[in-house]
PDB file of C-alpha atoms and ligand atoms in Angstrom:
ATOM      1  CA  UNK A  17      71.724  -2.149  82.016  1.00 41.00           C
ATOM      2  CA  UNK A  18      72.947  -3.724  78.797  1.00 46.00           C
ATOM      3  CA  UNK A  19      76.505  -2.761  77.791  1.00 49.00           C
ATOM      4  CA  UNK A  20      75.359  -0.862  74.680  1.00 49.00           C
ATOM      5  CA  UNK A  21      72.873   1.169  76.665  1.00 52.00           C
ATOM      6  CA  UNK A  22      75.437   1.852  79.356  1.00 48.00           C
ATOM      7  CA  UNK A  23      77.804   3.168  76.725  1.00 46.00           C
ATOM      8  CA  UNK A  24      75.107   5.323  75.155  1.00 46.00           C
ATOM      9  CA  UNK A  25      74.116   6.719  78.537  1.00 46.00           C
ATOM     10  CA  UNK A  26      77.731   7.474  79.308  1.00 44.00           C
ATOM     11  CA  UNK A  27      78.127   9.263  75.996  1.00 45.00           C
ATOM     12  CA  UNK A  28      74.956  11.285  76.469  1.00 45.00           C
ATOM     13  CA  UNK A  29      75.800  12.193  80.053  1.00 44.00           C
ATOM     14  CA  UNK A  30      79.383  12.916  79.106  1.00 42.00           C
ATOM     15  CA  UNK A  31      78.223  15.182  76.299  1.00 41.00           C
ATOM     16  CA  UNK A  32      75.641  17.018  78.341  1.00 41.00           C
ATOM     17  CA  UNK A  33      78.011  17.944  81.143  1.00 42.00           C
ATOM     18  CA  UNK A  34      80.755  18.833  78.735  1.00 42.00           C
ATOM     19  CA  UNK A  35      83.080  15.898  79.330  1.00 46.00           C
ATOM     20  CA  UNK A  36      85.165  14.629  76.441  1.00 44.00           C
ATOM     21  CA  UNK A  37      84.098  11.220  75.168  1.00 43.00           C
ATOM     22  CA  UNK A  38      86.671   8.467  75.781  1.00 43.00           C
ATOM     23  CA  UNK A  39      88.147   8.512  72.264  1.00 45.00           C
ATOM     24  CA  UNK A  40      89.045  12.188  72.357  1.00 43.00           C
ATOM     25  CA  UNK A  41      90.157  12.039  75.993  1.00 47.00           C
ATOM     26  CA  UNK A  42      93.003   9.835  74.812  1.00 62.00           C
ATOM     27  CA  UNK A  43      94.177  12.357  72.266  1.00 84.00           C
ATOM     28  CA  UNK A  44      97.205  14.217  73.533  1.00 93.00           C
ATOM     29  CA  UNK A  45      96.302  17.361  71.603  1.00 97.00           C
ATOM     30  CA  UNK A  46      93.824  19.001  69.302  1.00 98.00           C
ATOM     31  CA  UNK A  47      90.671  17.891  71.113  1.00 97.00           C
ATOM     32  CA  UNK A  48      87.770  20.160  71.986  1.00 97.00           C
ATOM     33  CA  UNK A  49      89.031  21.067  75.446  1.00 96.00           C
ATOM     34  CA  UNK A  50      92.384  22.044  73.914  1.00 97.00           C
ATOM     35  CA  UNK A  51      90.900  24.291  71.238  1.00 98.00           C
ATOM     36  CA  UNK A  52      88.507  25.867  73.741  1.00 98.00           C
ATOM     37  CA  UNK A  53      91.372  26.672  76.097  1.00 98.00           C
ATOM     38  CA  UNK A  54      93.370  28.031  73.153  1.00 98.00           C
ATOM     39  CA  UNK A  55      90.449  30.307  72.204  1.00 98.00           C
ATOM     40  CA  UNK A  56      90.111  31.595  75.781  1.00 98.00           C
ATOM     41  CA  UNK A  57      93.848  32.129  75.918  1.00 98.00           C
ATOM     42  CA  UNK A  58      93.809  34.218  72.729  1.00 98.00           C
ATOM     43  CA  UNK A  59      91.057  36.417  74.221  1.00 98.00           C
ATOM     44  CA  UNK A  60      93.081  36.823  77.414  1.00 98.00           C
ATOM     45  CA  UNK A  61      96.206  37.678  75.409  1.00 98.00           C
ATOM     46  CA  UNK A  62      94.250  40.291  73.450  1.00 98.00           C
ATOM     47  CA  UNK A  63      92.988  41.779  76.699  1.00 97.00           C
ATOM     48  CA  UNK A  64      96.557  41.916  78.052  1.00 97.00           C
ATOM     49  CA  UNK A  65      97.841  43.577  74.872  1.00 97.00           C
ATOM     50  CA  UNK A  66     100.020  40.606  73.916  1.00 98.00           C
ATOM     51  CA  UNK A  67      98.352  39.996  70.535  1.00 98.00           C
ATOM     52  CA  UNK A  68      95.994  41.750  68.153  1.00 94.00           C
ATOM     53  CA  UNK A  69      95.614  45.389  67.188  1.00 89.00           C
ATOM     54  CA  UNK A  70      97.706  47.708  69.284  1.00 87.00           C
ATOM     55  CA  UNK A  71      99.634  44.902  70.983  1.00 95.00           C
ATOM     56  CA  UNK A  72     102.743  45.962  72.863  1.00 96.00           C
ATOM     57  CA  UNK A  73     105.892  45.904  70.678  1.00 95.00           C
ATOM     58  CA  UNK A  74     109.353  44.813  71.739  1.00 96.00           C
ATOM     59  CA  UNK A  75     112.520  45.019  69.663  1.00 95.00           C
ATOM     60  CA  UNK A  76     112.301  42.012  67.307  1.00 96.00           C
ATOM     61  CA  UNK A  77     115.395  39.869  66.665  1.00 96.00           C
ATOM     62  CA  UNK A  78     116.636  37.600  63.916  1.00 95.00           C
ATOM     63  CA  UNK A  79     115.414  34.045  64.307  1.00 91.00           C
ATOM     64  CA  UNK A  80     115.794  30.738  62.553  1.00 84.00           C
ATOM     65  CA  UNK A  81     113.587  27.854  61.458  1.00 83.00           C
ATOM     66  CA  UNK A  82     111.187  26.512  62.532  1.00 86.00           C
ATOM     67  CA  UNK A  83     109.969  29.684  64.177  1.00 88.00           C
ATOM     68  CA  UNK A  84     110.634  32.366  61.611  1.00 83.00           C
ATOM     69  CA  UNK A  85     113.046  34.886  60.169  1.00 90.00           C
ATOM     70  CA  UNK A  86     112.265  37.565  62.730  1.00 96.00           C
ATOM     71  CA  UNK A  87     110.862  36.939  66.168  1.00 97.00           C
ATOM     72  CA  UNK A  88     109.555  38.665  69.241  1.00 97.00           C
ATOM     73  CA  UNK A  89     109.333  37.085  72.672  1.00 97.00           C
ATOM     74  CA  UNK A  90     107.201  38.234  75.607  1.00 97.00           C
ATOM     75  CA  UNK A  91     106.541  36.503  78.917  1.00 97.00           C
ATOM     76  CA  UNK A  92     104.232  37.117  81.841  1.00 97.00           C
ATOM     77  CA  UNK A  93     102.304  35.052  84.359  1.00 97.00           C
ATOM     78  CA  UNK A  94      98.594  34.679  83.534  1.00 98.00           C
ATOM     79  CA  UNK A  95      95.598  33.142  85.297  1.00 97.00           C
ATOM     80  CA  UNK A  96      93.254  31.004  83.270  1.00 96.00           C
ATOM     81  CA  UNK A  97      90.690  28.441  84.429  1.00 92.00           C
ATOM     82  CA  UNK A  98      91.714  28.854  88.044  1.00 93.00           C
ATOM     83  CA  UNK A  99      95.409  28.283  87.531  1.00 96.00           C
ATOM     84  CA  UNK A 100      98.229  30.823  87.346  1.00 97.00           C
ATOM     85  CA  UNK A 101     101.336  29.971  85.385  1.00 97.00           C
ATOM     86  CA  UNK A 102     103.969  31.488  83.117  1.00 98.00           C
ATOM     87  CA  UNK A 103     102.956  32.287  79.548  1.00 98.00           C
ATOM     88  CA  UNK A 104     105.581  32.629  76.805  1.00 98.00           C
ATOM     89  CA  UNK A 105     104.412  34.295  73.597  1.00 98.00           C
ATOM     90  CA  UNK A 106     106.510  34.146  70.466  1.00 98.00           C
ATOM     91  CA  UNK A 107     105.517  36.212  67.441  1.00 97.00           C
ATOM     92  CA  UNK A 108     106.852  34.713  64.227  1.00 97.00           C
ATOM     93  CA  UNK A 109     107.419  37.059  61.268  1.00 96.00           C
ATOM     94  CA  UNK A 110     108.372  36.114  57.746  1.00 94.00           C
ATOM     95  CA  UNK A 111     108.570  37.380  54.199  1.00 92.00           C
ATOM     96  CA  UNK A 112     111.146  37.694  51.447  1.00 91.00           C
ATOM     97  CA  UNK A 113     114.257  39.442  52.698  1.00 91.00           C
ATOM     98  CA  UNK A 114     112.543  41.138  55.620  1.00 94.00           C
ATOM     99  CA  UNK A 115     114.595  43.055  58.157  1.00 95.00           C
ATOM    100  CA  UNK A 116     114.033  43.845  61.815  1.00 96.00           C
ATOM    101  CA  UNK A 117     113.144  47.407  60.805  1.00 96.00           C
ATOM    102  CA  UNK A 118     110.520  46.205  58.314  1.00 96.00           C
ATOM    103  CA  UNK A 119     108.859  44.300  61.129  1.00 96.00           C
ATOM    104  CA  UNK A 120     108.998  47.153  63.627  1.00 95.00           C
ATOM    105  CA  UNK A 121     107.486  49.540  61.097  1.00 95.00           C
ATOM    106  CA  UNK A 122     104.678  47.283  59.913  1.00 95.00           C
ATOM    107  CA  UNK A 123     104.346  44.227  62.178  1.00 96.00           C
ATOM    108  CA  UNK A 124     100.865  43.285  60.966  1.00 95.00           C
ATOM    109  CA  UNK A 125     102.105  42.871  57.425  1.00 96.00           C
ATOM    110  CA  UNK A 126     104.700  40.239  58.292  1.00 96.00           C
ATOM    111  CA  UNK A 127     103.176  38.380  61.236  1.00 97.00           C
ATOM    112  CA  UNK A 128     102.773  34.751  60.170  1.00 96.00           C
ATOM    113  CA  UNK A 129     102.088  32.892  63.388  1.00 97.00           C
ATOM    114  CA  UNK A 130     101.949  33.251  67.139  1.00 98.00           C
ATOM    115  CA  UNK A 131     103.318  30.274  69.050  1.00 98.00           C
ATOM    116  CA  UNK A 132     102.764  30.063  72.784  1.00 98.00           C
ATOM    117  CA  UNK A 133     103.623  27.910  75.760  1.00 98.00           C
ATOM    118  CA  UNK A 134     101.516  28.106  78.920  1.00 98.00           C
ATOM    119  CA  UNK A 135     102.595  26.194  82.011  1.00 97.00           C
ATOM    120  CA  UNK A 136      99.535  24.421  83.347  1.00 97.00           C
ATOM    121  CA  UNK A 137      98.690  22.812  86.684  1.00 96.00           C
ATOM    122  CA  UNK A 138     100.947  19.992  87.951  1.00 96.00           C
ATOM    123  CA  UNK A 139      99.788  16.675  86.485  1.00 96.00           C
ATOM    124  CA  UNK A 140      98.642  18.097  83.128  1.00 97.00           C
ATOM    125  CA  UNK A 141     101.621  16.499  81.397  1.00 97.00           C
ATOM    126  CA  UNK A 142     104.122  15.491  84.088  1.00 96.00           C
ATOM    127  CA  UNK A 143     106.482  13.797  81.589  1.00 95.00           C
ATOM    128  CA  UNK A 144     106.967  17.111  79.817  1.00 97.00           C
ATOM    129  CA  UNK A 145     106.795  19.709  82.592  1.00 96.00           C
ATOM    130  CA  UNK A 146     103.072  20.457  82.118  1.00 97.00           C
ATOM    131  CA  UNK A 147     103.369  22.810  79.136  1.00 98.00           C
ATOM    132  CA  UNK A 148     100.327  23.566  76.949  1.00 98.00           C
ATOM    133  CA  UNK A 149     101.354  24.549  73.389  1.00 98.00           C
ATOM    134  CA  UNK A 150      99.425  26.437  70.736  1.00 98.00           C
ATOM    135  CA  UNK A 151     100.202  27.638  67.233  1.00 98.00           C
ATOM    136  CA  UNK A 152      97.848  30.389  66.051  1.00 98.00           C
ATOM    137  CA  UNK A 153      97.749  32.169  62.726  1.00 98.00           C
ATOM    138  CA  UNK A 154      98.092  35.950  62.718  1.00 97.00           C
ATOM    139  CA  UNK A 155      94.378  36.393  63.395  1.00 97.00           C
ATOM    140  CA  UNK A 156      94.245  34.037  66.328  1.00 98.00           C
ATOM    141  CA  UNK A 157      92.884  30.923  64.677  1.00 98.00           C
ATOM    142  CA  UNK A 158      94.439  27.677  65.887  1.00 98.00           C
ATOM    143  CA  UNK A 159      96.516  26.230  63.052  1.00 98.00           C
ATOM    144  CA  UNK A 160      96.345  22.542  62.095  1.00 98.00           C
ATOM    145  CA  UNK A 161      98.928  19.904  61.229  1.00 96.00           C
ATOM    146  CA  UNK A 162      98.835  18.218  57.770  1.00 95.00           C
ATOM    147  CA  UNK A 163      96.380  15.635  59.150  1.00 94.00           C
ATOM    148  CA  UNK A 164      93.975  18.397  60.135  1.00 97.00           C
ATOM    149  CA  UNK A 165      94.556  18.119  63.884  1.00 97.00           C
ATOM    150  CA  UNK A 166      94.527  21.483  65.685  1.00 98.00           C
ATOM    151  CA  UNK A 167      97.909  22.442  67.109  1.00 98.00           C
ATOM    152  CA  UNK A 168      96.769  23.030  70.688  1.00 98.00           C
ATOM    153  CA  UNK A 169      97.493  21.045  73.826  1.00 98.00           C
ATOM    154  CA  UNK A 170     100.293  18.521  74.444  1.00 98.00           C
ATOM    155  CA  UNK A 171     101.277  19.027  70.826  1.00 98.00           C
ATOM    156  CA  UNK A 172     102.819  15.968  69.177  1.00 97.00           C
ATOM    157  CA  UNK A 173     103.339  14.195  72.508  1.00 97.00           C
ATOM    158  CA  UNK A 174     105.033  10.845  71.949  1.00 94.00           C
ATOM    159  CA  UNK A 175     105.990  11.719  68.368  1.00 95.00           C
ATOM    160  CA  UNK A 176     109.505  12.088  66.990  1.00 95.00           C
ATOM    161  CA  UNK A 177     109.045  15.643  65.776  1.00 95.00           C
ATOM    162  CA  UNK A 178     106.949  18.608  66.828  1.00 96.00           C
ATOM    163  CA  UNK A 179     106.717  21.047  69.723  1.00 97.00           C
ATOM    164  CA  UNK A 180     107.384  18.617  72.598  1.00 98.00           C
ATOM    165  CA  UNK A 181     110.077  16.502  70.929  1.00 97.00           C
ATOM    166  CA  UNK A 182     112.066  19.541  69.885  1.00 97.00           C
ATOM    167  CA  UNK A 183     111.546  21.586  73.076  1.00 98.00           C
ATOM    168  CA  UNK A 184     112.573  18.514  75.105  1.00 97.00           C
ATOM    169  CA  UNK A 185     116.110  19.100  73.842  1.00 96.00           C
ATOM    170  CA  UNK A 186     116.363  22.611  75.342  1.00 97.00           C
ATOM    171  CA  UNK A 187     119.114  23.041  77.905  1.00 95.00           C
ATOM    172  CA  UNK A 188     118.141  23.167  81.573  1.00 94.00           C
ATOM    173  CA  UNK A 189     115.619  20.350  81.040  1.00 92.00           C
ATOM    174  CA  UNK A 190     112.761  22.837  81.242  1.00 95.00           C
ATOM    175  CA  UNK A 191     111.519  22.701  77.594  1.00 97.00           C
ATOM    176  CA  UNK A 192     112.408  26.379  77.189  1.00 97.00           C
ATOM    177  CA  UNK A 193     115.286  27.359  74.911  1.00 96.00           C
ATOM    178  CA  UNK A 194     115.546  31.004  75.763  1.00 93.00           C
ATOM    179  CA  UNK A 195     116.478  30.582  79.455  1.00 94.00           C
ATOM    180  CA  UNK A 196     116.495  28.083  82.317  1.00 94.00           C
ATOM    181  CA  UNK A 197     114.243  29.877  84.774  1.00 91.00           C
ATOM    182  CA  UNK A 198     111.637  27.091  84.974  1.00 87.00           C
ATOM    183  CA  UNK A 199     113.997  24.236  85.797  1.00 80.00           C
TER     184      UNK A 199
HETATM  185  C1  HEC B  42     112.581  21.753  65.483  1.00 60.63           C
HETATM  186  C2  HEC B  42     112.544  22.369  66.786  1.00 60.63           C
HETATM  187  C3  HEC B  42     111.315  23.135  67.261  1.00 60.63           C
HETATM  188  C4  HEC B  42     109.985  22.831  67.090  1.00 60.63           C
HETATM  189  C5  HEC B  42     109.369  21.683  66.319  1.00 60.63           C
HETATM  190  C6  HEC B  42     109.246  23.857  67.814  1.00 60.63           C
HETATM  191  N1  HEC B  42     110.087  24.751  68.391  1.00 60.63           N
HETATM  192 FE1  HEC B  42     109.572  26.317  69.565  1.00 60.63          FE
HETATM  193  N2  HEC B  42     111.527  26.876  69.697  1.00 60.63           N
HETATM  194  C7  HEC B  42     112.597  26.209  69.100  1.00 60.63           C
HETATM  195  C8  HEC B  42     113.821  26.945  69.355  1.00 60.63           C
HETATM  196  C9  HEC B  42     115.225  26.525  68.877  1.00 60.63           C
HETATM  197  C10 HEC B  42     113.468  28.066  70.110  1.00 60.63           C
HETATM  198  C11 HEC B  42     114.395  29.168  70.625  1.00 60.63           C
HETATM  199  C12 HEC B  42     114.980  29.948  69.489  1.00 60.63           C
HETATM  200  C13 HEC B  42     114.009  30.858  68.861  1.00 60.63           C
HETATM  201  O1  HEC B  42     113.722  31.878  69.467  1.00 60.63           O
HETATM  202  O2  HEC B  42     113.535  30.538  67.755  1.00 60.63           O
HETATM  203  C14 HEC B  42     112.018  27.984  70.321  1.00 60.63           C
HETATM  204  C15 HEC B  42     111.278  28.882  71.062  1.00 60.63           C
HETATM  205  C16 HEC B  42     109.924  28.763  71.336  1.00 60.63           C
HETATM  206  C17 HEC B  42     109.188  29.579  72.271  1.00 60.63           C
HETATM  207  C18 HEC B  42     109.801  30.602  73.207  1.00 60.63           C
HETATM  208  C19 HEC B  42     110.285  29.884  74.481  1.00 60.63           C
HETATM  209  C20 HEC B  42     111.585  29.159  74.296  1.00 60.63           C
HETATM  210  O3  HEC B  42     111.587  27.906  74.304  1.00 60.63           O
HETATM  211  O4  HEC B  42     112.616  29.827  74.131  1.00 60.63           O
HETATM  212  C21 HEC B  42     107.881  29.202  72.212  1.00 60.63           C
HETATM  213  C22 HEC B  42     106.744  29.775  72.998  1.00 60.63           C
HETATM  214  C23 HEC B  42     107.794  28.126  71.247  1.00 60.63           C
HETATM  215  N3  HEC B  42     109.066  27.878  70.735  1.00 60.63           N
HETATM  216  C24 HEC B  42     106.628  27.465  70.908  1.00 60.63           C
HETATM  217  C25 HEC B  42     106.575  26.360  70.050  1.00 60.63           C
HETATM  218  C26 HEC B  42     105.347  25.688  69.673  1.00 60.63           C
HETATM  219  C27 HEC B  42     103.948  26.052  70.157  1.00 60.63           C
HETATM  220  C28 HEC B  42     105.695  24.670  68.832  1.00 60.63           C
HETATM  221  C29 HEC B  42     104.828  23.676  68.101  1.00 60.63           C
HETATM  222  C30 HEC B  42     103.705  24.186  67.348  1.00 60.63           C
HETATM  223  C31 HEC B  42     107.140  24.738  68.667  1.00 60.63           C
HETATM  224  N4  HEC B  42     107.635  25.753  69.425  1.00 60.63           N
HETATM  225  C32 HEC B  42     107.870  23.863  67.883  1.00 60.63           C
HETATM  226  C33 HEC B  42     112.534  25.032  68.430  1.00 60.63           C
HETATM  227  C34 HEC B  42     111.366  24.353  68.072  1.00 60.63           C
END
């Protein structure tokens, strides 16, 4: 087969069985597989009462940039696509002069983003402890960076700033700031 035809066949086959085409397979984040997993994860989190209407509330605490003025943190193991791993959900609240009590009394009004880390199967991102990151808006849509790339997957891998670069500085070398349980 001529090279061009081989490439076309590969693209068609790849598309029809749902494989990413080579260009997007090289992207560390924001490709179709990443956004699809992020969408499934939001549905699972809704089902578990971690996000959405009637989600379980914890006592929020004062935070700092980049995550927000007031935060909530919830963790549990979840199973998704045949793998079970820890999920860390951070709700990020903001608004002029808001207090912890404002958030407890009307969380939906101040929720600005939900940032999550899901530990995936070994080999997903061995350099960075296999974490899958997502930033959702309050309604569960995957947010995008200024270049329009969805913030889902190995977010900003290899870049100087962003989820991985910053979380790589967390103590315990586990990419988690809050504790060192996943060392
Ligand atoms: C400039 C540094 C920085 C960047 C960039 C950053 N984070 Fe964080 N993140 C933190 C810090 C510091 C904490 C712990 C303090 C807190 O609660 O805000 C944290 C906490 C978290 C937690 C709770 C688990 C933990 O590590 O304690 C999650 C989940 C999280 N971030 C997700 C994300 C996602 C997703 C992104 C990218 C879209 C991101 N973060 C980008 C600094 C950062």
